[in-house]
Coordinates of C-alpha atoms in Angstrom, one line a residue:
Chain A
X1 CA 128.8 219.4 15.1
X2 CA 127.0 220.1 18.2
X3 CA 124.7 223.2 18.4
X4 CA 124.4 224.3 21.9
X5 CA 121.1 226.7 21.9
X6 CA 121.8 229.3 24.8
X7 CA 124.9 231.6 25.2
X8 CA 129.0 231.6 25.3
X9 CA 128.5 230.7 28.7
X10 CA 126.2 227.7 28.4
X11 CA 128.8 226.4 25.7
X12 CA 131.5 226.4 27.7
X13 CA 129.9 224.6 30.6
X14 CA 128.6 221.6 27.7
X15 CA 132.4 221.9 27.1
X16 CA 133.9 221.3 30.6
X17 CA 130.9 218.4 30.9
X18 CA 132.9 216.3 27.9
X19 CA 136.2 217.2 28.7
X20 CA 135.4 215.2 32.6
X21 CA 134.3 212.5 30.1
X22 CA 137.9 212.1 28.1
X23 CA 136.8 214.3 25.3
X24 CA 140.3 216.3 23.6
X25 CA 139.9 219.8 23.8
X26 CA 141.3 220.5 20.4
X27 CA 141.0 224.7 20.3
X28 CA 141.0 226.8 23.3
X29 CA 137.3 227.8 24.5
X30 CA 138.3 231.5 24.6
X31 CA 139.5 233.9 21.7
X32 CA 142.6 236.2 21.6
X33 CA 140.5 239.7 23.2
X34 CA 138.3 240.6 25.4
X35 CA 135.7 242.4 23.5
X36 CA 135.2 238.5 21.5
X37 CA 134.1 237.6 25.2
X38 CA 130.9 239.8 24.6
X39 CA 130.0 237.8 21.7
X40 CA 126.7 235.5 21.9
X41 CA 128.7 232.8 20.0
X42 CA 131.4 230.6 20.2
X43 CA 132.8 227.7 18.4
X44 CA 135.7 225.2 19.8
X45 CA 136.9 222.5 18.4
X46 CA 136.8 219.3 20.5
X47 CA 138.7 216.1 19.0
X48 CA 138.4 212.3 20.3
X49 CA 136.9 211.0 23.3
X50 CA 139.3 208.9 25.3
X51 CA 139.3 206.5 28.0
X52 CA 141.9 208.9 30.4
X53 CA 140.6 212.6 30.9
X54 CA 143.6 215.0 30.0
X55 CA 144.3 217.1 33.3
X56 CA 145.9 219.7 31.5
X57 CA 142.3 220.1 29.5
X58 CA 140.3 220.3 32.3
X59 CA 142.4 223.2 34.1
X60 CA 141.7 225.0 30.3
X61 CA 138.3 224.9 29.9
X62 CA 138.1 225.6 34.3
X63 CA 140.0 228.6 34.1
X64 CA 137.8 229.6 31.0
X65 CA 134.8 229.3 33.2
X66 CA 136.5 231.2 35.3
X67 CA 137.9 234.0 33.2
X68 CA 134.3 234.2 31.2
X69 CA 132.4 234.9 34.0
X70 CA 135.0 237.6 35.9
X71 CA 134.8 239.5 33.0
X72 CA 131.2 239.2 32.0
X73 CA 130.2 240.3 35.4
X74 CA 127.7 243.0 35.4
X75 CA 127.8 243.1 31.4
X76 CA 125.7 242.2 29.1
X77 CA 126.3 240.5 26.1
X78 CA 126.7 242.1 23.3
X79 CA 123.0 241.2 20.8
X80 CA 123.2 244.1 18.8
X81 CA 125.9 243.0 16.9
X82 CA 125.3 239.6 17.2
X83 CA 125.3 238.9 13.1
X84 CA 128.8 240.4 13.4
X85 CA 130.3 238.2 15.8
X86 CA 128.7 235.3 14.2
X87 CA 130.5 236.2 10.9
X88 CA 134.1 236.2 13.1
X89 CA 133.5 233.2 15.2
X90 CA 133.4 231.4 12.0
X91 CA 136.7 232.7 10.7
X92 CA 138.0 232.3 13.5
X93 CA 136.8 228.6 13.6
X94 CA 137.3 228.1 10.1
X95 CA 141.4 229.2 10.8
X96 CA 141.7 226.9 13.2
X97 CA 139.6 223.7 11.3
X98 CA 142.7 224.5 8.9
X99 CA 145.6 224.4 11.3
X100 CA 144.0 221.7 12.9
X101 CA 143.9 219.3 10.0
X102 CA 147.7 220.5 9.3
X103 CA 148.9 219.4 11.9
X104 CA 147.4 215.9 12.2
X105 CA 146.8 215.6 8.3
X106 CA 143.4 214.4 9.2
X107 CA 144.2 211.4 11.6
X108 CA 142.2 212.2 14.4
X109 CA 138.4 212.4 13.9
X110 CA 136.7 215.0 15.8
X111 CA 133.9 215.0 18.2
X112 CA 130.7 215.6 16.7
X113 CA 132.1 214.6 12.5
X114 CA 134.3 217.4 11.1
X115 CA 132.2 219.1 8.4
X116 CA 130.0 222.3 9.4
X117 CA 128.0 224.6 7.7
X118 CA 127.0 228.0 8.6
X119 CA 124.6 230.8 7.6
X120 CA 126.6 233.5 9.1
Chain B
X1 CA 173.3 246.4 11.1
X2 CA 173.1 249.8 11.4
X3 CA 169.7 251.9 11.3
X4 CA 169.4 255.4 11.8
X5 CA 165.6 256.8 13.2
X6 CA 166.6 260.2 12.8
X7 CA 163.7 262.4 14.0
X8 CA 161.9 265.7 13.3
X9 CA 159.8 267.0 15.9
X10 CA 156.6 267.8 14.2
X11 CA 155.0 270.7 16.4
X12 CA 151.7 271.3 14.6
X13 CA 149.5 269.4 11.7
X14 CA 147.6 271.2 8.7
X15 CA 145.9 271.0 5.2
X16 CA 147.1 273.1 2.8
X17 CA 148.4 273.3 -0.5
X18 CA 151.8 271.5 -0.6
X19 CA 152.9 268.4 1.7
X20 CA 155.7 269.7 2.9
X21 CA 157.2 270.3 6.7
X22 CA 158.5 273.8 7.6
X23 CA 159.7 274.2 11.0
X24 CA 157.9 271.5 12.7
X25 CA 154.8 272.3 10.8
X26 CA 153.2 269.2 8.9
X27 CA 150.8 270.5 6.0
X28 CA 149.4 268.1 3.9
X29 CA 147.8 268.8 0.5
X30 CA 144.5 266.9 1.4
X31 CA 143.3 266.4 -2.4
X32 CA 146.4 264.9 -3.5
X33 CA 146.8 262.6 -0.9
X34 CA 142.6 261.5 -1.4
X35 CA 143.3 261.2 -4.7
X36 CA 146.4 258.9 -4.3
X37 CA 144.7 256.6 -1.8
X38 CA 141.7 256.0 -4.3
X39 CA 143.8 254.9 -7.0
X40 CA 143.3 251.6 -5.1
X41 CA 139.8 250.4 -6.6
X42 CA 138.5 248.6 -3.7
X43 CA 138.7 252.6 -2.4
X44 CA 135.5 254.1 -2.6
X45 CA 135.8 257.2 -0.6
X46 CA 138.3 258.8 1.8
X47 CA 137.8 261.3 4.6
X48 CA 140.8 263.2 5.7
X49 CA 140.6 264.8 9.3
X50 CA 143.3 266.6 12.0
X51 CA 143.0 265.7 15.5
X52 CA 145.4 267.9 17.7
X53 CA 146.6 267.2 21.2
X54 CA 144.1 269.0 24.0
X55 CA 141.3 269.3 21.1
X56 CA 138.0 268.0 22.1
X57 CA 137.9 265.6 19.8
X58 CA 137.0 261.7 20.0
X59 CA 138.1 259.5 17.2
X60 CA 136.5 256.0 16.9
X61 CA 136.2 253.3 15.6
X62 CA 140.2 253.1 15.6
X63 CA 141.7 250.3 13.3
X64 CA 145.4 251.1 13.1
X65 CA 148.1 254.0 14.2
X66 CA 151.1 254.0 11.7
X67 CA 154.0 256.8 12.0
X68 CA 155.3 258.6 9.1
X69 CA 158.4 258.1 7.8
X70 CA 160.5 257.9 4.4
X71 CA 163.9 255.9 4.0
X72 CA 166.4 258.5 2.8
X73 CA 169.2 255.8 2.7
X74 CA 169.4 251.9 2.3
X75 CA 166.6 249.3 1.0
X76 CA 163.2 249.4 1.3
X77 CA 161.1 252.5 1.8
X78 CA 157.9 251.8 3.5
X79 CA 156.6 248.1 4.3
X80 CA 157.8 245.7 2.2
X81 CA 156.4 242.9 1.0
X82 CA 153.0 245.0 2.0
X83 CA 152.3 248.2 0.3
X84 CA 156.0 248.6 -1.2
X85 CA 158.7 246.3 -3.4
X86 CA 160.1 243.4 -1.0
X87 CA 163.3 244.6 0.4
X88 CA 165.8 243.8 3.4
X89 CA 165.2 246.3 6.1
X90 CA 167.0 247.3 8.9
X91 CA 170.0 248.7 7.4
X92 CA 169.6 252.5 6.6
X93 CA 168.9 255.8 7.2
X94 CA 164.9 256.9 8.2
X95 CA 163.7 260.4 8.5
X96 CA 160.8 260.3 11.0
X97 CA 158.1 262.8 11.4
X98 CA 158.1 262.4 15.5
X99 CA 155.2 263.6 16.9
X100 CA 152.8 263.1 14.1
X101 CA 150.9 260.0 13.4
X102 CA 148.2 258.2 10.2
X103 CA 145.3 257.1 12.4
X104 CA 142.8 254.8 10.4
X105 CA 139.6 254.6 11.4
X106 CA 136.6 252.4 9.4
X107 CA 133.8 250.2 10.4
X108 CA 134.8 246.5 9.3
X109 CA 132.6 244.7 12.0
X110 CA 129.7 246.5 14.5
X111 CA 131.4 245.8 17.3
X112 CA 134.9 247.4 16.8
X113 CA 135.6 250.0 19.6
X114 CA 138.8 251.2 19.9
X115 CA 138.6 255.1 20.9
X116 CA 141.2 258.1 21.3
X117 CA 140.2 261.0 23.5
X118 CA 142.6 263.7 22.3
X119 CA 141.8 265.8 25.9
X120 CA 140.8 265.0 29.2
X121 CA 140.3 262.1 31.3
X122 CA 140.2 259.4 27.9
X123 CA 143.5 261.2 26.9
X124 CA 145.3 260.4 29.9
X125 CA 144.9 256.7 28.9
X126 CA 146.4 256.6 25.4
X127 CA 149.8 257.3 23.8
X128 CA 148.0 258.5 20.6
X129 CA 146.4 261.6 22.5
X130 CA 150.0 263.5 22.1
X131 CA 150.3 262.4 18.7
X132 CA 149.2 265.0 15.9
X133 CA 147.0 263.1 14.4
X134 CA 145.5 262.8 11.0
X135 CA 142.9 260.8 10.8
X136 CA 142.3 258.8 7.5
X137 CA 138.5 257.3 7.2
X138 CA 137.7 254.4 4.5
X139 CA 134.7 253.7 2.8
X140 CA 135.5 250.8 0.7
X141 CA 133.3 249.8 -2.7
X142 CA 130.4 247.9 -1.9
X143 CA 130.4 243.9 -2.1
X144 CA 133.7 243.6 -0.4
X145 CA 134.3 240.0 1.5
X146 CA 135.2 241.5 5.3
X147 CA 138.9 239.7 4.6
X148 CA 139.0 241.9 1.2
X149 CA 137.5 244.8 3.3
X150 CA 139.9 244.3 6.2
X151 CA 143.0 244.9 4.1
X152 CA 141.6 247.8 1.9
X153 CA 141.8 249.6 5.1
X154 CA 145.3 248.2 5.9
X155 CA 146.8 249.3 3.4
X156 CA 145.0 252.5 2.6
X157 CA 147.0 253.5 6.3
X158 CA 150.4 252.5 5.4
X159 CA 150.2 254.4 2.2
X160 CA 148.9 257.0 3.6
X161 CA 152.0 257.4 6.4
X162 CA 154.4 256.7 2.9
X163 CA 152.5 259.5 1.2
X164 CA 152.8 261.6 4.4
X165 CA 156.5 260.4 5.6
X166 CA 157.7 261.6 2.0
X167 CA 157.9 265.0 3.3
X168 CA 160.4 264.8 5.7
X169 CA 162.8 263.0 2.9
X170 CA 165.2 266.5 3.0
X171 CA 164.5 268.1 6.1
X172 CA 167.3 268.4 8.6
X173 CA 166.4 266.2 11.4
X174 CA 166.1 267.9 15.4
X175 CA 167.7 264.4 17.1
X176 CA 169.7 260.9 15.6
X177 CA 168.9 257.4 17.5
X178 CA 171.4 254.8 16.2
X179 CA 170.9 251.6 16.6
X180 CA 173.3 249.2 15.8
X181 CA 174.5 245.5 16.7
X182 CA 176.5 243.2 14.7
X183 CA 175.9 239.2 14.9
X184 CA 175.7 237.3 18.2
X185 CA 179.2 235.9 17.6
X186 CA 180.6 239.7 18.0
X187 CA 178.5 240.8 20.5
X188 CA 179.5 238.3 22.7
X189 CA 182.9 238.6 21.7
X190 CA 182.1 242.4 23.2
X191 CA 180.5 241.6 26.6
X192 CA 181.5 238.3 26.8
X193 CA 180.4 239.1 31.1
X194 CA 176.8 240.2 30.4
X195 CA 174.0 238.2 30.2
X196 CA 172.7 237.4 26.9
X197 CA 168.6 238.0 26.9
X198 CA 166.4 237.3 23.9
X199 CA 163.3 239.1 23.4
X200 CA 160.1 237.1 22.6
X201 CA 157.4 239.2 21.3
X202 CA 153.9 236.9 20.5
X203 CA 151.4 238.1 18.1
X204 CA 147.9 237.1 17.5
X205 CA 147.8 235.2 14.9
X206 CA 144.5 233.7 14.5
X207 CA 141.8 234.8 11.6
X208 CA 140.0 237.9 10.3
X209 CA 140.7 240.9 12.3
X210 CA 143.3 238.8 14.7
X211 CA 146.2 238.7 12.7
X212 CA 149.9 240.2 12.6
X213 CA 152.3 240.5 9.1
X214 CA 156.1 240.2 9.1
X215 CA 157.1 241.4 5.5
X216 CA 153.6 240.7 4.5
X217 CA 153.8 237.4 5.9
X218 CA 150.7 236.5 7.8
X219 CA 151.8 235.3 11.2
X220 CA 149.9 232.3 11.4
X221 CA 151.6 230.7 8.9
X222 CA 154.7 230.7 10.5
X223 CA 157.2 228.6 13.3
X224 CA 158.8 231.2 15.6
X225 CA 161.3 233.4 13.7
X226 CA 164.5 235.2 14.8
X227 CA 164.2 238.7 13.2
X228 CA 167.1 241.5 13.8
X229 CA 164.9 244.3 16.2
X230 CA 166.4 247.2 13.8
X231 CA 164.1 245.0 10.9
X232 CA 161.3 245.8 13.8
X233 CA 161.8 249.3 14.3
X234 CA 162.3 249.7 10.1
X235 CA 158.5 248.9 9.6
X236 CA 158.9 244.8 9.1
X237 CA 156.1 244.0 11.2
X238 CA 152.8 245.4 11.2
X239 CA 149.1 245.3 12.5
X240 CA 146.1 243.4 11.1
X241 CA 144.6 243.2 14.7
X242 CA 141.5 245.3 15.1
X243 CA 139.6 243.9 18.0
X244 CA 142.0 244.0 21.5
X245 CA 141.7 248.1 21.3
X246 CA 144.1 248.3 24.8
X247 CA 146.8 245.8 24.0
X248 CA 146.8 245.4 20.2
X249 CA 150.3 246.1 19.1
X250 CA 149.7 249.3 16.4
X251 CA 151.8 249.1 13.7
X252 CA 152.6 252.4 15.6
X253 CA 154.2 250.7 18.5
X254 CA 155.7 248.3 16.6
X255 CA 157.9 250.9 14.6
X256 CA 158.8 252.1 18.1
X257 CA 158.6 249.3 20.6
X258 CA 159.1 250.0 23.5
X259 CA 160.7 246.4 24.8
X260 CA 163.7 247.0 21.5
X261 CA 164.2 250.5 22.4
X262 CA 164.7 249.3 26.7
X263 CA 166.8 246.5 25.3
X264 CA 168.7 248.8 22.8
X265 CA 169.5 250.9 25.9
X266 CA 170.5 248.4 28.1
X267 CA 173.0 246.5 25.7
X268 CA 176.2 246.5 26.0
X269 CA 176.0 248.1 29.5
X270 CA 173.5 245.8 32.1
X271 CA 172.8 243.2 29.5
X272 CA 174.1 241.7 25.9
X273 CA 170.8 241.9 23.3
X274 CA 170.7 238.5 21.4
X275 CA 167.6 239.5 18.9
X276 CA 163.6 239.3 18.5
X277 CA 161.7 236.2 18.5
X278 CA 158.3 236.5 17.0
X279 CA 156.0 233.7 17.9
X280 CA 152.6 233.6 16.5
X281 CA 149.7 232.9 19.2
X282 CA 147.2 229.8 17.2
X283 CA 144.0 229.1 18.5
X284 CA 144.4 225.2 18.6
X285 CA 146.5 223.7 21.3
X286 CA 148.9 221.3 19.5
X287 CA 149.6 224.8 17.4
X288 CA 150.4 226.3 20.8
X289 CA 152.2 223.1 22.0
X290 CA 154.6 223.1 18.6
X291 CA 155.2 227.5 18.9
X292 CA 155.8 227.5 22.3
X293 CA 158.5 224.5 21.9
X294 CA 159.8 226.3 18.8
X295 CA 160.3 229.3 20.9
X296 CA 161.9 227.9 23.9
X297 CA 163.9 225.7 21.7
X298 CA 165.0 229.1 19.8
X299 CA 166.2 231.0 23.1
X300 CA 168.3 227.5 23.7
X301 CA 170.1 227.8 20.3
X302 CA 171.0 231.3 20.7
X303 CA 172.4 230.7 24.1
X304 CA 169.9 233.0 25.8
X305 CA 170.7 233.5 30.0
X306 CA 167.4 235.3 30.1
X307 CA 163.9 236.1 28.6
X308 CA 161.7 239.1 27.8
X309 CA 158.5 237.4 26.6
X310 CA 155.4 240.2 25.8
X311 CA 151.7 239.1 25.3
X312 CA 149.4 240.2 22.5
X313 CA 145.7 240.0 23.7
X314 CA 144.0 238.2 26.7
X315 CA 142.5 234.8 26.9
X316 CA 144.0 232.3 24.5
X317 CA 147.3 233.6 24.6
X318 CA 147.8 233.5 28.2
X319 CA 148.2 230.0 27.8
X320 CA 151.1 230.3 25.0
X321 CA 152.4 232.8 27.7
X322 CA 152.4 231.0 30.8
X323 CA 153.6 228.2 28.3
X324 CA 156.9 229.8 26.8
X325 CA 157.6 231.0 30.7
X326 CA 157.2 227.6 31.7
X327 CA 159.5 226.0 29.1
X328 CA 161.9 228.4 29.4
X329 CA 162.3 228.4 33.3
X330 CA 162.9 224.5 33.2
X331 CA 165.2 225.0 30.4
X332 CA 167.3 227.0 33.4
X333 CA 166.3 230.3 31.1
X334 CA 166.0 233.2 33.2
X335 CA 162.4 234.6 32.4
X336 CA 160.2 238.0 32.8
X337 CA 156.7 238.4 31.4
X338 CA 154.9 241.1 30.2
X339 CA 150.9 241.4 30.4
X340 CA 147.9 243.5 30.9
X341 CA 145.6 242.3 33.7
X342 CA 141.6 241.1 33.0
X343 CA 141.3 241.4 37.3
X344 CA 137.7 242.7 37.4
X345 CA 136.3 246.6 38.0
X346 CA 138.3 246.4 41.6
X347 CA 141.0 244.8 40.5
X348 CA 141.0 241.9 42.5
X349 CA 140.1 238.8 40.6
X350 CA 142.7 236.6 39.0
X351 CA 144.3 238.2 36.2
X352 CA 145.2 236.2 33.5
X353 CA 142.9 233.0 32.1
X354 CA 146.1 230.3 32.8
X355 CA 149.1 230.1 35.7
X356 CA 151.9 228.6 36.2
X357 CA 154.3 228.5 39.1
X358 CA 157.0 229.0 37.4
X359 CA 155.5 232.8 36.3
X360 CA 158.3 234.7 39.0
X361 CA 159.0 237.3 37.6
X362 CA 155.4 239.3 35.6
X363 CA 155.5 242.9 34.8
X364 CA 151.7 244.3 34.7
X365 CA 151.0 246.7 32.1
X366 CA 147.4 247.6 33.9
X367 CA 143.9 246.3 34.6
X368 CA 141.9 246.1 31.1
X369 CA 138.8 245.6 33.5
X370 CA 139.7 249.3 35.1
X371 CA 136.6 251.7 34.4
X372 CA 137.3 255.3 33.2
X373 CA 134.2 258.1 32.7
X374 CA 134.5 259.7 29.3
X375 CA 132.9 263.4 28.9
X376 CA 130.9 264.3 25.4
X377 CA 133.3 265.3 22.7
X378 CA 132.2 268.3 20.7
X379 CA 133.6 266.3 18.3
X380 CA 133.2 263.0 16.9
X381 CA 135.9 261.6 13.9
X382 CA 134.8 258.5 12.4
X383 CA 131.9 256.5 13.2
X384 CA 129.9 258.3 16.3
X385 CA 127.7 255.2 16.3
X386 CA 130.3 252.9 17.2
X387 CA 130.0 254.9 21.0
X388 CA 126.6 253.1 21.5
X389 CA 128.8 250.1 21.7
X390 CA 131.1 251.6 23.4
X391 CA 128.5 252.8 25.8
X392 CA 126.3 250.0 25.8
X393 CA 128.6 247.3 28.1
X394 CA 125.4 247.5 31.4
X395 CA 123.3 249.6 32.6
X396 CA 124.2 252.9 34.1
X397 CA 127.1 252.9 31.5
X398 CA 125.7 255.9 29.6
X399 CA 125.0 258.9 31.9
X400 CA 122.9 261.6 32.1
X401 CA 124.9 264.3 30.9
X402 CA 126.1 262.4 28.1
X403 CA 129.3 260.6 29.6
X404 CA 130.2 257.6 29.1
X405 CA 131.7 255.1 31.3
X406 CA 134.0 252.0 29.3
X407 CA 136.6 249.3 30.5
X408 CA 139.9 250.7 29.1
X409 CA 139.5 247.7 27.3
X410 CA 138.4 249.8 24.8
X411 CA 140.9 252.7 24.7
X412 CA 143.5 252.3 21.7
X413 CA 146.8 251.6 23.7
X414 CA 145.8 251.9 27.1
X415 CA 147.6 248.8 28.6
X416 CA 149.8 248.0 26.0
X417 CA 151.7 244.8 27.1
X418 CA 154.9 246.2 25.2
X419 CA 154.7 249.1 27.6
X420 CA 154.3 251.4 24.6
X421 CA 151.6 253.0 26.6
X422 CA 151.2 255.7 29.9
X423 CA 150.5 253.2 32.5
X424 CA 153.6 252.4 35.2
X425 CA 153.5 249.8 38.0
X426 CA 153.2 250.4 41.7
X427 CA 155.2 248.5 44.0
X428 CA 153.2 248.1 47.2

């Protein structure tokens, strides 16, 4: 588990950096609303690193980056209910740890080891 | 199947001293119906409220809109598998109390928004500001989890529209909607010249406060499923979504959606209605890979000519969106897709987080990103701190004389990608 210290933003760009080195985006970088976009957190998934880089990855997490920062635009992020959003990005991560490991009955290793722990 | 909604205009909405509804007037025995929703122990208090169309009255933090109803005829009253005994719906007679909806409001997480302006400018925006609205706020006991918290307040609201809908069980409705359709092989057999089109409605399906239920089946734990739409409009599906306030299907506007009812209308004269396909929107992407496949591969079986595919939410599911179009198209599966726009305060930027070329044919349900200026209600139901959030989004947002400017974005239904909702599109 990686922890990046600085915002949703700053997370997504780490992202995109080892995606353009062959590392699987496993969960999509953005949630399912756009209020989660105000959050000072986010957790993604990413799985193994390869030797190709995955095109279709890379046009993900750019149009993330894109997305992110047309909506953030003027905004400011959301601190006052920062304990809040921590407590749903790790449901949220926690539901998709699950389905992950479903779906590839724990073949595939993920980047950064596969156990986490939060305080949320 | 055959299902009758057969409506009673409700005309006005009081407490008093038997639920009952004479002439269009709703009254509701407001102790009784506290004291049935805290027979649920995780209940600890319940505040019981009207909000009337034109009233200058905000409510906030919204978490669900459910209509009242009761089954006078056929299986399952209610929502099985949810707050009532598992039952096949779809069949039936309903009596509906049209015009008159359970709004629940309760604090599960800070940052919940989600408002309803019952006048002015913020009414113009949602459906739910011509609905008589009474307003249901949950305390639950203390040392809830949030999932356990999350559906105490679920199902407080869909008892509280059973408790409510039980009026209308022997009053004379003021207008019948039949809906009816026999199996694809008949239909077919019907309009063997019309196209057949399938209707693909996604859900969010992804964790606490993000999730949908089909007979009390969480979404996420599903492959795409064919479901007959008079199941829909019956109360099979409902709401566990409490975070994308402007395109969040209500349980609300899935009792009445808006894509069934079009459909509905069009069968059998421009087109032949195969079904529903509800496909639940993951977060990881082989999940996404494995639904949209499923889906596409669903639309094949059933012989679908065309598509109606509607979003729930913005970001993550604009992949499974441009996704299912994708699949579809190349599958020679005629395909139209419905979603809000996130295209910035001028409505310019790019509107949706993925694209695809094959994305011809997209009907906008509005600008999420659009700002509207919301004057000070005299009256706040609910929490009135959940406006400092509301307000709080960048500076200048809260003005002087105590407006408040927001991103619909926040308004309950205010670009509703089933076009349950008040915005239309301009053709330019």
């Amino acid at each position: 588990m990686f922890f990046i210290e600085g915002t949703f933003e700053d997370v997504l760009i780490k992202i995109r950096d080892y995606v353009h080195q062959g590392v699987e985006l496993v969960s999509h970088p953005l949630g399912a609303s756009i209020r989660i976009l105000f959050s000072p957190y986010r957790s993604v998934i990413l799985g193994e690193k390869n030797n190709k880089i995955n095109a279709y990855h890379i046009e993900i997490i750019e149009s993330s980056i894109i997305s992110y920062r047309n909506i953030n635009a003027g905004r400011k992020i959301d601190y006052k209910n920062a304990h809040d959003y921590a407590l749903i990005d790790v449901e949220l991560l926690k539901v998709s740890l699950k389905s992950f490991k479903e779906i590839n009955n724990n073949h595939i290793n993920l980047f950064g080891g596969d156990s986490f722990e939060t305080g949320a | 199947m055959k299902l009758e909604l057969r409506r009673i205009y409700i005309k006005d909405l009081q407490f008093g001293e038997k639920t009952s509804v004479n002439n269009g007037v709703l009254t509701v025995n407001k102790e009784e119906l506290i004291a049935y929703l805290k027979e649920d122990k995780k209940v600890k208090d319940v505040k019981l409220d009207i909000a009337r169309p034109g009233e200058k009255v905000r409510i906030i933090p919204v978490k669900d809109v459910i209509e009242p109803r009761v089954k006078i005829e056929g299986s399952g009253n209610g929502f099985p598998g949810v707050s009532s005994k598992m039952a096949q719906l779809g069949e039936g007679k309903v009596n509906v109390l049209f015009g008159a909806a359970i709004v629940t409001v309760g604090d599960i997480v800070g940052f919940q928004e989600g408002v309803i302006d019952m006048w002015g400018e913020g009414a113009k925006w949602t459906p739910f500001s011509k609905t008589y609205n009474l307003v249901v706020d949950i305390t639950p006991v203390d040392g809830l989890d949030p999932h356990e918290h999350e559906t105490t307040v679920r199902l407080v609201g869909l008892k509280a529209a059973e408790f409510v809908g039980e009026a209308g069980r022997n009053v004379e409705p003021d207008e019948i909607m039949t809906y009816e359709m026999g199996s694809i092989h008949e239909e077919t057999a019907k309009y063997p010249n019309l196209p057949k089109v399938a209707y693909v409605e996604m859900l969010i399906s992804q964790g606490l406060l993000h999730d949908g239920y089909i007979y009390g089946v969480n979404s996420q734990l599903i492959l795409p499923t064919l479901i007959h739409p008079n199941e829909e409009l019956d109360g099979a599906v409902i709401s566990g979504n409490c975070v994308a306030a402007c395109d969040k299907i209500t349980t609300y506007q899935h009792q009445n959606n808006a894509v069934i009812l079009e459909l509905y209308a069009q069968h059998g004269k421009e087109i032949n209605f195969l079904g529903v396909i509800l496909t639940p929107e993951l977060t990881t992407l082989e999940g996404k890979f494995r639904t949209c496949d499923y889906t596409a591969k669903l639309c094949k079986m059933i012989g679908a000519d065309g598509a109606i595919v509607s979003e729930e939410g913005y970001g993550n599911p604009d992949s499974d969106l441009l996704m299912i179009c994708k699949r579809l198209e190349k599958s020679g599966i005629k395909t139209v897709l419905i979603t809000d726009e996130c295209s910035g305060r001028d409505g310019m930027s790019q509107p949706l987080a993925d694209t695809t070329p094959e994305a011809v044919a997209v009907v906008s349900t509005g600008n999420v990103s659009h700002v509207v200026k919301l004057p000070p209600a005299d009256k706040v139901i609910g929490n009135a701190e959940a406006i400092a959030t509301l307000a709080g989004g960048w500076d200048g947002s809260l003005g002087d004389d105590g407006s408040l400017s927001c991103e619909l974005n926040a308004v309950i239904g205010s670009t509703s990608e089933i076009g349950y909702h008040n915005c239309t599109v301009k053709l330019y």
